Short mmCIF file of C-alpha atoms and ligand atoms in Angstrom, two decimals:
data_model
loop_
_atom_site.label_atom_id
_atom_site.label_comp_id
_atom_site.label_asym_id
_atom_site.label_seq_id
_atom_site.Cartn_x
_atom_site.Cartn_y
_atom_site.Cartn_z
CA MET C 237 6.99 -21.23 -15.43
CA THR C 238 9.54 -17.83 -15.02
CA ALA C 239 9.19 -15.57 -11.51
CA ARG C 240 8.36 -12.58 -12.55
CA ILE C 241 10.35 -9.88 -10.80
CA MET C 242 9.16 -6.44 -10.36
CA THR C 243 12.06 -3.85 -9.94
CA VAL C 244 10.68 -0.31 -8.18
CA TYR C 245 13.40 2.27 -8.34
CA GLY C 246 12.87 6.50 -8.26
CA THR C 247 16.24 8.40 -7.56
CA ARG C 248 20.39 8.01 -9.64
CA PRO C 249 21.98 5.91 -7.28
CA GLU C 250 19.01 3.36 -7.11
CA ALA C 251 19.06 3.69 -10.50
CA ILE C 252 23.02 2.81 -11.09
CA LYS C 253 22.71 0.08 -8.59
CA VAL C 254 19.61 -1.90 -10.23
CA ALA C 255 20.93 -1.34 -13.61
CA PRO C 256 23.21 -4.59 -13.91
CA VAL C 257 20.24 -6.31 -11.97
CA ILE C 258 17.87 -5.35 -14.01
CA LYS C 259 20.24 -6.35 -17.40
CA ALA C 260 20.86 -9.73 -14.83
CA LEU C 261 16.93 -9.88 -15.63
CA GLU C 262 16.25 -9.96 -18.92
CA GLN C 263 18.94 -12.22 -19.84
CA SER C 264 17.50 -15.54 -17.37
CA PRO C 265 15.72 -17.82 -18.53
CA ASP C 266 14.28 -18.66 -15.66
CA PHE C 267 13.04 -14.88 -14.74
CA GLU C 268 10.58 -12.06 -16.45
CA SER C 269 11.32 -8.74 -16.00
CA VAL C 270 9.20 -5.54 -14.35
CA THR C 271 10.16 -2.14 -14.19
CA VAL C 272 8.44 0.51 -11.99
CA VAL C 273 10.12 3.68 -11.57
CA THR C 274 8.66 6.40 -8.66
CA GLY C 275 10.53 9.25 -10.51
CA GLN C 276 10.77 10.47 -7.53
CA HIS C 277 13.53 12.25 -9.02
CA ARG C 278 13.19 13.70 -12.85
CA GLU C 279 16.05 14.55 -14.61
CA MET C 280 18.58 12.74 -12.99
CA LEU C 281 16.93 9.39 -13.05
CA ASP C 282 16.33 9.26 -16.96
CA GLN C 283 20.05 10.27 -17.39
CA VAL C 284 21.54 6.83 -16.61
CA ASN C 285 17.59 4.93 -17.09
CA GLU C 286 18.63 6.27 -21.26
CA LEU C 287 23.17 5.27 -20.54
CA PHE C 288 21.58 1.83 -19.82
CA GLY C 289 19.16 2.21 -22.37
CA ILE C 290 15.71 0.81 -19.88
CA VAL C 291 12.70 1.96 -20.64
CA PRO C 292 10.11 1.37 -17.61
CA ASP C 293 6.94 -0.57 -17.80
CA HIS C 294 5.35 1.56 -15.42
CA ASP C 295 6.71 6.06 -14.19
CA LEU C 296 4.35 6.89 -11.28
CA ASP C 297 5.48 10.94 -12.29
CA ILE C 298 5.75 11.72 -8.26
CA MET C 299 8.57 14.11 -8.12
CA SER C 300 7.24 17.89 -7.03
CA HIS C 301 10.13 20.64 -6.44
CA GLY C 302 10.06 21.15 -2.24
CA GLN C 303 9.04 17.84 -1.65
CA THR C 304 8.16 16.37 2.23
CA LEU C 305 9.59 12.65 3.03
CA ALA C 306 5.87 12.55 3.12
CA GLN C 307 4.35 13.77 0.15
CA ILE C 308 7.02 10.88 -1.49
CA PHE C 309 6.31 7.59 0.90
CA ALA C 310 2.26 8.49 0.32
CA ARG C 311 2.98 9.10 -3.53
CA VAL C 312 4.66 6.41 -3.57
CA ILE C 313 2.30 3.62 -2.05
CA GLU C 314 -0.86 4.98 -3.31
CA GLY C 315 0.73 4.59 -6.57
CA LEU C 316 2.74 1.46 -6.24
CA ASP C 317 -0.40 -0.18 -4.68
CA PRO C 318 -3.08 -0.76 -8.49
CA ILE C 319 0.33 -2.19 -10.79
CA LEU C 320 1.78 -3.51 -7.81
CA GLU C 321 -2.58 -5.66 -8.59
CA LYS C 322 -2.27 -6.12 -12.15
CA GLU C 323 1.48 -6.90 -12.06
CA LYS C 324 1.45 -9.79 -9.54
CA PRO C 325 5.30 -10.03 -9.15
CA THR C 326 6.66 -12.67 -7.22
CA ALA C 327 8.18 -10.10 -5.45
CA VAL C 328 10.41 -7.07 -5.47
CA VAL C 329 13.72 -5.55 -5.52
CA VAL C 330 14.26 -2.61 -4.30
CA GLN C 331 17.47 -0.64 -3.42
CA GLY C 332 19.18 0.66 -0.80
CA ASP C 333 17.52 3.82 1.67
CA THR C 334 15.85 5.77 -0.05
CA SER C 335 12.11 7.11 0.87
CA THR C 336 10.30 4.97 -2.97
CA SER C 337 13.35 2.14 -1.88
CA THR C 338 11.62 1.62 1.79
CA ALA C 339 7.37 2.87 0.50
CA ALA C 340 7.63 0.47 -2.10
CA ALA C 341 8.79 -2.46 0.07
CA LEU C 342 6.17 -1.81 2.79
CA ALA C 343 3.87 -1.41 0.14
CA ALA C 344 4.87 -5.34 -1.65
CA PHE C 345 4.74 -6.13 1.49
CA TYR C 346 1.04 -4.44 2.88
CA ARG C 347 0.19 -7.44 -0.77
CA GLN C 348 2.53 -10.66 0.53
CA ILE C 349 4.26 -10.20 -1.87
CA PRO C 350 7.99 -10.57 -0.92
CA VAL C 351 10.37 -8.08 -0.89
CA VAL C 352 14.05 -8.21 -2.05
CA HIS C 353 15.93 -5.76 -0.02
CA LEU C 354 19.80 -4.84 -2.80
CA GLU C 355 22.22 -3.57 -0.65
CA ALA C 356 20.98 -4.62 3.41
CA GLY C 357 22.84 -3.98 5.95
CA LEU C 358 24.49 -0.67 6.11
CA ARG C 359 24.35 0.69 9.07
CA SER C 360 25.77 3.74 10.74
CA GLY C 361 25.05 3.55 13.82
CA ASN C 362 22.78 7.03 14.55
CA ILE C 363 19.31 7.05 13.22
CA GLN C 364 19.56 11.05 13.15
CA SER C 365 22.83 10.56 10.52
CA PRO C 366 22.15 10.85 7.69
CA PHE C 367 18.62 11.24 8.02
CA PRO C 368 16.22 9.31 6.83
CA GLU C 369 18.09 6.83 5.30
CA GLU C 370 19.87 5.01 8.43
CA ALA C 371 16.18 4.89 9.44
CA ASN C 372 14.64 3.44 6.07
CA ARG C 373 17.17 0.95 5.49
CA LYS C 374 16.70 -0.76 9.38
CA ILE C 375 12.16 -0.58 7.74
CA THR C 376 13.63 -2.08 5.02
CA THR C 377 15.74 -5.53 7.05
CA GLN C 378 12.92 -5.36 9.16
CA ILE C 379 10.60 -7.07 6.42
CA ALA C 380 12.40 -7.97 3.81
CA ALA C 381 12.43 -11.56 2.19
CA LEU C 382 15.59 -11.80 1.59
CA HIS C 383 19.41 -9.22 1.59
CA LEU C 384 21.36 -9.49 -0.37
CA ALA C 385 24.74 -8.08 1.31
CA PRO C 386 27.27 -6.22 -0.14
CA THR C 387 29.80 -7.12 2.38
CA GLU C 388 30.99 -9.52 5.70
CA THR C 389 30.61 -6.38 6.91
CA SER C 390 26.97 -6.04 6.37
CA ARG C 391 26.38 -9.68 7.20
CA ALA C 392 27.68 -9.20 10.54
CA ASN C 393 24.98 -6.05 10.98
CA LEU C 394 22.37 -7.84 10.29
CA LEU C 395 22.81 -11.49 12.10
CA ALA C 396 23.65 -9.14 15.02
CA GLU C 397 19.45 -7.26 14.16
CA GLY C 398 18.89 -11.04 14.25
CA VAL C 399 17.86 -11.70 11.01
CA ASP C 400 18.12 -15.35 10.21
CA ASP C 401 21.15 -16.16 8.10
CA THR C 402 19.19 -18.42 5.14
CA ALA C 403 18.22 -14.88 4.16
CA ILE C 404 21.33 -13.44 3.25
CA ALA C 405 23.51 -13.61 1.10
CA VAL C 406 27.30 -11.44 0.42
CA THR C 407 26.81 -10.21 -2.74
CA GLY C 408 28.87 -7.13 -3.74
CA ASN C 409 27.94 -3.84 -4.46
CA THR C 410 26.44 -3.60 -7.68
CA VAL C 411 27.03 -0.30 -8.02
CA ILE C 412 31.24 -1.64 -9.24
CA ASP C 413 29.38 -3.76 -11.85
CA ALA C 414 28.26 -0.49 -13.59
CA LEU C 415 31.47 0.93 -13.06
CA LEU C 416 33.07 -1.05 -14.47
CA THR C 417 30.67 -1.28 -17.06
CA THR C 418 31.43 2.76 -17.16
CA VAL C 419 34.40 4.35 -17.26
CA GLY C 420 36.57 2.61 -20.16
CA LYS C 421 34.20 4.10 -22.20
CA GLU C 422 36.10 7.31 -22.03
CA ILE C 423 32.53 9.18 -22.96
CA PRO C 424 32.16 12.60 -23.86
CA PHE C 425 31.65 15.10 -21.85
CA THR C 426 28.95 18.06 -22.66
CA ASP C 427 29.57 20.26 -21.11
CA PRO C 428 32.47 21.65 -23.19
CA ARG C 429 34.25 23.34 -20.59
CA LEU C 430 35.08 20.13 -19.06
CA GLU C 431 36.29 18.56 -22.44
CA GLN C 432 38.97 22.17 -22.55
CA LEU C 433 39.89 20.50 -18.87
CA ALA C 434 40.53 16.88 -19.37
CA ALA C 435 42.96 17.97 -22.07
CA SER C 436 44.83 20.60 -20.43
CA GLY C 437 45.86 17.78 -17.40
CA ARG C 438 45.64 20.54 -14.42
CA ARG C 439 44.70 19.06 -11.15
CA ILE C 440 40.81 19.00 -11.23
CA LEU C 441 39.08 18.39 -7.60
CA LEU C 442 35.68 16.92 -8.44
CA VAL C 443 33.20 17.86 -5.42
CA THR C 444 29.62 16.99 -3.96
CA THR C 445 27.51 17.73 -2.27
CA HIS C 446 23.22 17.05 -1.52
CA ARG C 447 22.98 15.11 2.27
CA ARG C 448 19.43 16.46 4.63
CA GLU C 449 21.54 16.16 7.33
CA ASN C 450 23.58 19.04 5.64
CA TRP C 451 21.37 21.49 4.58
CA GLY C 452 21.53 24.81 5.82
CA GLY C 453 24.33 25.54 7.87
CA ALA C 454 27.14 23.21 7.72
CA MET C 455 26.85 23.39 3.11
CA GLU C 456 27.43 27.57 3.63
CA GLY C 457 30.07 26.25 5.02
CA VAL C 458 31.52 23.68 1.89
CA GLY C 459 30.92 26.08 -0.05
CA ARG C 460 33.16 29.04 1.23
CA ALA C 461 35.67 26.40 2.49
CA LEU C 462 35.85 25.62 -1.33
CA ALA C 463 35.93 29.52 -2.66
CA ARG C 464 38.88 29.87 0.48
CA ILE C 465 40.46 26.23 -1.77
CA ALA C 466 39.69 28.13 -5.36
CA ARG C 467 41.53 30.73 -4.20
CA ALA C 468 44.72 29.24 -2.58
CA PHE C 469 45.37 27.10 -5.11
CA PRO C 470 45.68 28.97 -7.91
CA ASP C 471 46.65 25.34 -10.26
CA LEU C 472 43.90 23.05 -9.17
CA GLU C 473 40.43 23.45 -11.10
CA ILE C 474 36.62 22.31 -8.67
CA VAL C 475 35.18 21.24 -10.79
CA LEU C 476 31.12 21.12 -8.97
CA PRO C 477 28.31 19.05 -10.64
CA ALA C 478 25.78 20.51 -8.99
CA HIS C 479 22.86 18.27 -7.65
CA ARG C 480 19.16 19.63 -8.63
CA ASN C 481 17.53 20.66 -5.37
CA PRO C 482 17.27 24.15 -5.44
CA VAL C 483 17.73 23.76 -1.25
CA VAL C 484 21.06 22.90 -1.76
CA ARG C 485 22.63 24.86 -5.20
CA ASP C 486 20.88 27.92 -2.78
CA ALA C 487 23.01 27.18 0.34
CA VAL C 488 26.79 26.36 -1.56
CA LEU C 489 26.63 28.56 -4.90
CA PRO C 490 26.66 31.56 -4.41
CA GLN C 491 29.97 31.62 -2.14
CA LEU C 492 31.63 30.40 -5.84
CA GLU C 493 30.15 32.92 -8.19
CA GLY C 494 32.66 35.03 -10.04
CA ILE C 495 36.48 33.12 -8.68
CA ASP C 496 37.98 32.01 -12.52
CA ASN C 497 39.25 27.61 -10.63
CA VAL C 498 35.52 27.25 -10.12
CA THR C 499 34.00 25.32 -12.44
CA VAL C 500 29.93 24.32 -11.55
CA THR C 501 27.31 22.46 -14.11
CA GLU C 502 24.33 19.66 -14.14
CA PRO C 503 24.27 16.86 -12.68
CA LEU C 504 26.83 14.43 -15.50
CA ALA C 505 24.87 11.72 -16.53
CA TYR C 506 27.34 9.11 -14.93
CA GLY C 507 29.45 7.93 -17.88
CA GLU C 508 30.99 11.54 -17.69
CA PHE C 509 30.71 11.57 -14.46
CA ALA C 510 32.27 8.18 -14.09
CA ARG C 511 35.52 9.87 -16.65
CA MET C 512 35.32 13.19 -14.70
CA MET C 513 37.05 10.81 -11.11
CA SER C 514 39.60 8.86 -13.35
CA ALA C 515 40.21 12.59 -14.08
CA SER C 516 40.85 13.45 -10.33
CA THR C 517 42.54 14.32 -8.30
CA LEU C 518 41.60 14.38 -5.19
CA ILE C 519 37.11 14.46 -4.30
CA ILE C 520 34.92 15.81 -2.49
CA SER C 521 31.76 14.52 -1.78
CA ASP C 522 28.98 13.63 1.61
CA SER C 523 27.29 10.86 -1.89
CA GLY C 524 27.43 6.87 0.07
CA GLY C 525 27.26 5.91 -3.74
CA VAL C 526 30.69 7.85 -4.21
CA GLN C 527 32.42 6.24 -1.01
CA GLU C 528 31.67 2.69 -2.85
CA GLU C 529 33.38 3.79 -6.23
CA ALA C 530 36.10 5.99 -5.62
CA PRO C 531 37.49 3.28 -3.74
CA SER C 532 38.10 1.69 -7.59
CA LEU C 533 39.87 4.36 -8.88
CA GLY C 534 42.25 4.59 -6.25
CA LYS C 535 40.98 8.21 -6.25
CA PRO C 536 40.51 9.21 -2.77
CA VAL C 537 38.04 11.11 -0.99
CA LEU C 538 37.57 13.62 1.92
CA VAL C 539 34.01 12.69 2.69
CA MET C 540 32.11 15.40 4.65
CA ARG C 541 30.27 13.75 7.25
CA ASP C 542 30.67 12.49 10.66
CA ASN C 543 29.28 8.71 10.14
CA THR C 544 29.43 6.73 7.09
CA GLU C 545 27.45 3.70 7.13
CA ARG C 546 30.83 2.86 4.67
CA PRO C 547 33.73 1.99 6.69
CA GLU C 548 34.97 -0.95 4.73
CA ALA C 549 36.63 2.85 2.18
CA VAL C 550 37.93 3.95 5.24
CA GLU C 551 39.37 0.44 6.46
CA ALA C 552 41.19 0.68 2.73
CA GLY C 553 42.03 4.12 3.09
CA THR C 554 40.80 5.40 0.26
CA VAL C 555 38.32 7.64 2.38
CA THR C 556 38.41 9.89 5.07
CA LEU C 557 35.63 11.53 7.32
CA ILE C 558 35.84 15.22 7.83
CA GLY C 559 33.10 16.08 8.51
CA THR C 560 31.71 20.02 7.48
CA ASN C 561 33.95 22.28 9.67
CA GLU C 562 35.31 25.03 7.03
CA GLU C 563 38.32 24.84 8.08
CA ARG C 564 38.98 21.02 8.35
CA ILE C 565 37.72 20.55 4.56
CA PHE C 566 40.45 23.80 4.03
CA GLY C 567 43.09 21.47 5.50
CA GLU C 568 42.20 17.71 4.96
CA VAL C 569 42.56 18.93 1.34
CA SER C 570 45.39 21.59 0.94
CA ARG C 571 47.33 18.28 2.51
CA LEU C 572 47.01 16.14 0.40
CA LEU C 573 46.88 18.80 -2.38
CA THR C 574 51.02 19.73 -0.41
CA ASP C 575 52.39 16.28 1.36
CA ALA C 576 52.68 14.44 -2.17
CA ILE C 577 53.33 10.52 1.03
CA ALA C 578 50.26 10.48 2.77
CA TYR C 579 48.26 11.36 -0.33
CA ARG C 580 50.04 8.17 -1.68
CA SER C 581 48.87 6.40 1.33
CA MET C 582 45.64 7.37 0.03
CA SER C 583 45.83 6.52 -3.53
CA GLU C 584 45.47 2.54 -3.77
CA SER C 585 43.07 0.93 -5.90
CA THR C 586 41.18 -1.49 -3.84
CA ASN C 587 37.31 -3.13 -3.85
CA PRO C 588 35.98 -4.00 -0.93
CA TYR C 589 32.51 -3.53 -2.87
CA GLY C 590 33.33 -5.91 -5.33
CA ASP C 591 34.47 -7.60 -8.38
CA GLY C 592 31.32 -6.32 -11.00
CA THR C 593 30.19 -9.68 -10.72
CA ALA C 594 27.27 -8.90 -7.76
CA ALA C 595 24.24 -8.27 -9.95
CA ARG C 596 25.33 -11.87 -11.60
CA SER C 597 25.08 -12.87 -7.19
CA THR C 598 22.24 -11.48 -7.02
CA GLU C 599 20.03 -13.95 -9.64
CA ALA C 600 21.55 -16.49 -8.57
CA ALA C 601 20.35 -15.43 -4.67
CA LEU C 602 16.70 -14.89 -6.58
CA ALA C 603 17.33 -17.98 -8.27
CA ARG C 604 17.79 -20.06 -4.89
CA LEU C 605 15.04 -17.91 -2.79
CA PHE C 606 12.43 -19.74 -5.89
CA GLY C 607 14.09 -22.62 -5.63
CA ARG C 608 15.04 -22.62 -8.94
C1 LIG S 1895 16.97 11.76 -2.25
C2 LIG S 1895 17.24 10.55 -1.57
C3 LIG S 1895 18.96 10.38 -0.23
C4 LIG S 1895 19.94 10.05 -1.72
C5 LIG S 1895 19.56 11.00 -3.18
C6 LIG S 1895 20.71 11.06 -4.35
C7 LIG S 1895 15.22 10.39 -0.26
C8 LIG S 1895 14.55 10.55 0.93
N1 LIG S 1895 16.75 11.75 0.09
O1 LIG S 1895 17.44 12.71 -1.63
O2 LIG S 1895 19.57 9.72 0.27
O3 LIG S 1895 21.24 10.52 -1.26
O4 LIG S 1895 17.98 11.28 -3.63
O5 LIG S 1895 21.14 12.30 -5.06
O6 LIG S 1895 14.79 9.68 0.14
N2 LIG S 1895 15.19 17.89 -7.84
C9 LIG S 1895 15.25 18.16 -9.57
N3 LIG S 1895 15.91 17.09 -10.70
C10 LIG S 1895 16.13 15.46 -10.52
C11 LIG S 1895 15.96 15.50 -8.63
C12 LIG S 1895 15.73 16.47 -7.89
O7 LIG S 1895 15.05 18.94 -9.77
O8 LIG S 1895 16.20 15.79 -10.94
C13 LIG S 1895 14.88 18.46 -6.56
C14 LIG S 1895 13.39 18.45 -6.93
O9 LIG S 1895 12.74 19.67 -5.94
C15 LIG S 1895 13.19 17.66 -5.66
C16 LIG S 1895 14.24 17.91 -4.64
O10 LIG S 1895 15.77 18.54 -5.62
O11 LIG S 1895 11.70 17.62 -5.10
C17 LIG S 1895 15.39 17.34 -3.72
O12 LIG S 1895 14.71 15.46 -4.32
P1 LIG S 1895 14.44 14.69 -2.90
O13 LIG S 1895 14.46 13.43 -3.49
O14 LIG S 1895 13.43 14.93 -2.19
O15 LIG S 1895 16.02 14.66 -2.44
P2 LIG S 1895 17.26 13.78 -2.89
O16 LIG S 1895 18.33 15.60 -1.30
O17 LIG S 1895 17.92 14.08 -3.82
N1 LIG S 1896 26.64 10.86 -10.26
C1 LIG S 1896 26.30 11.24 -11.08
N2 LIG S 1896 26.95 12.48 -11.32
C2 LIG S 1896 27.06 13.06 -10.97
C3 LIG S 1896 27.15 13.01 -9.57
C4 LIG S 1896 27.50 11.53 -9.04
O1 LIG S 1896 26.22 10.11 -12.73
O2 LIG S 1896 27.07 14.39 -10.79
C5 LIG S 1896 26.85 8.82 -9.74
C6 LIG S 1896 28.72 8.93 -8.32
O3 LIG S 1896 29.40 8.00 -9.42
C7 LIG S 1896 27.21 7.85 -8.12
C8 LIG S 1896 25.64 8.18 -7.72
O4 LIG S 1896 25.15 9.02 -8.47
O5 LIG S 1896 27.04 6.65 -8.07
C9 LIG S 1896 25.57 8.57 -6.42
O6 LIG S 1896 24.15 9.39 -6.74
P1 LIG S 1896 24.39 10.46 -4.86
O7 LIG S 1896 25.86 10.80 -4.18
O8 LIG S 1896 22.85 10.96 -6.13
O9 LIG S 1896 23.63 9.66 -4.06
P2 LIG S 1896 23.99 8.56 -2.58
O10 LIG S 1896 24.55 7.31 -3.63
O11 LIG S 1896 25.05 9.57 -1.77
O12 LIG S 1896 22.36 7.63 -2.42
#
C-alpha cells in the first residue's frame, strides 16, 4: 500500500520550500500526495503555487488583515482537524517555523499522526528572536517523528537537545532545489520598470524586509537608511519588493517617496525575484530564505538582524549580520559599494545549504520511515 503524505503549508517561504518535495512525492510510486494550504498568506502563497503548478487539495483560507499570532494558530488547528479526520494521512509534513507549521504539527500530533519536520534544527539561541519563529521550531521538534535537518550544524543542534540520532536525516535545504530549477529561466518581469532596469546595466541594491521583531522604530530606521543610500549613490537603483503586510509598508515606504532611484514594487513572483537576485549587486534583507539562496548565487547579503539561525552562510562569507541601526546600514552598504576588495571577498559562490537534491533525500528519508 502507498503511504499517504499530507503536506501542510501557508506562507510564501513554506510554499517555495515544499514545492520540490510535493513534486517528488507526486512522481513516486511509493507515495500518494495530499496538499493542504492554510492560506496564512494569500497573494504571496498563490503566486508560488501557480509558478510550480500546484493546485492544493484543501484551502483553509484563514488570512485576515492584522491577524494575530493566536488567531492564525487557532484557525489552523480548527480548520485542519476535520481534514485530518477525513483524509487519514500516514504522515503530515510541515516546513520551518511559521505559525502554520507549528499549529499543523500540533493538530497532527493530537490525532497521533507522525509529523515530519522539514528544515529542522535551526536555532538562533534566543527565544525572543526571531519572534515567534524560534519558539515555533523548538515546539515542533518536541512532537516530530522525523527531523529533516538541512545541514550538519542543524543536526548537531537537534542532538544537543536530546533528539534521537536515528530520527534525524541531513538532506540539504529544499530551497536550493527550488532556486536551481527557477533561476536560469530568465522569466520576464511583470513590472516594466524592472525590465528597463535590468537592460540598463545599472548597479542594483535589492531590499526585502518583514521580520516581526523589526516592526516599528527599527523598520523606520531601515527606511531612513535606504533614503540616505539612494541620495549618496545616485548611480545606484534600489529595488524594494514590498511585503504585503501593511505594518511593514507603513514603516518603510513613506521615507522613500519621491526618490527617483528607488523602485518599490509588489512582491515579485518567485521566478522574477530569483532573476532580480541574480541581477543585483548587493542584497539587504531580514529574510531567512534569502540568506540561504544568496550564497548559491554569489551575492553578498547584509542581514538586518542581530542574530541568525543560519550561521552556515555567515561562515561561508556571503552573509554579514548588521542589525537595524540606520548608521550601520548606511556604513556597511557604502563600504561594499566603494571597496572592490571587500565586495569580492563576500561574493564567492558556495552551497552550504545543498546542491539541489534535498527533495530526493527527503523522499528517501520518508521511504525509510515507512520501511520502503
Ligand atoms: C509570516 C511568518 C514568518 C515568515 C513570513 C514570510 C509567522 C508568525 N510568521 O510572517 O515566519 O518569515 O510569513 O513572509 O508565521 N498579507 C497579505 N497578503 C499576503 C501575505 C500577507 O495581505 O499574501 C498581509 C496580511 O495583512 C496579513 C499580514 O500581511 O495579516 C501579516 O501576515 P502574517 O502571515 O501574519 O505575518 P508575516 O509577517 O507575513
Ligand atoms: N521572495 C519572492 N518574492 C519577493 C521576495 C522574496 O519570491 O518579492 C522569495 C525569496 O527568494 C525566498 C522567500 O521568498 O525564497 C523568502 O520569503 P520571506 O522573506 O517572505 O520569508 P522568510 O524566508 O524570512 O521566512
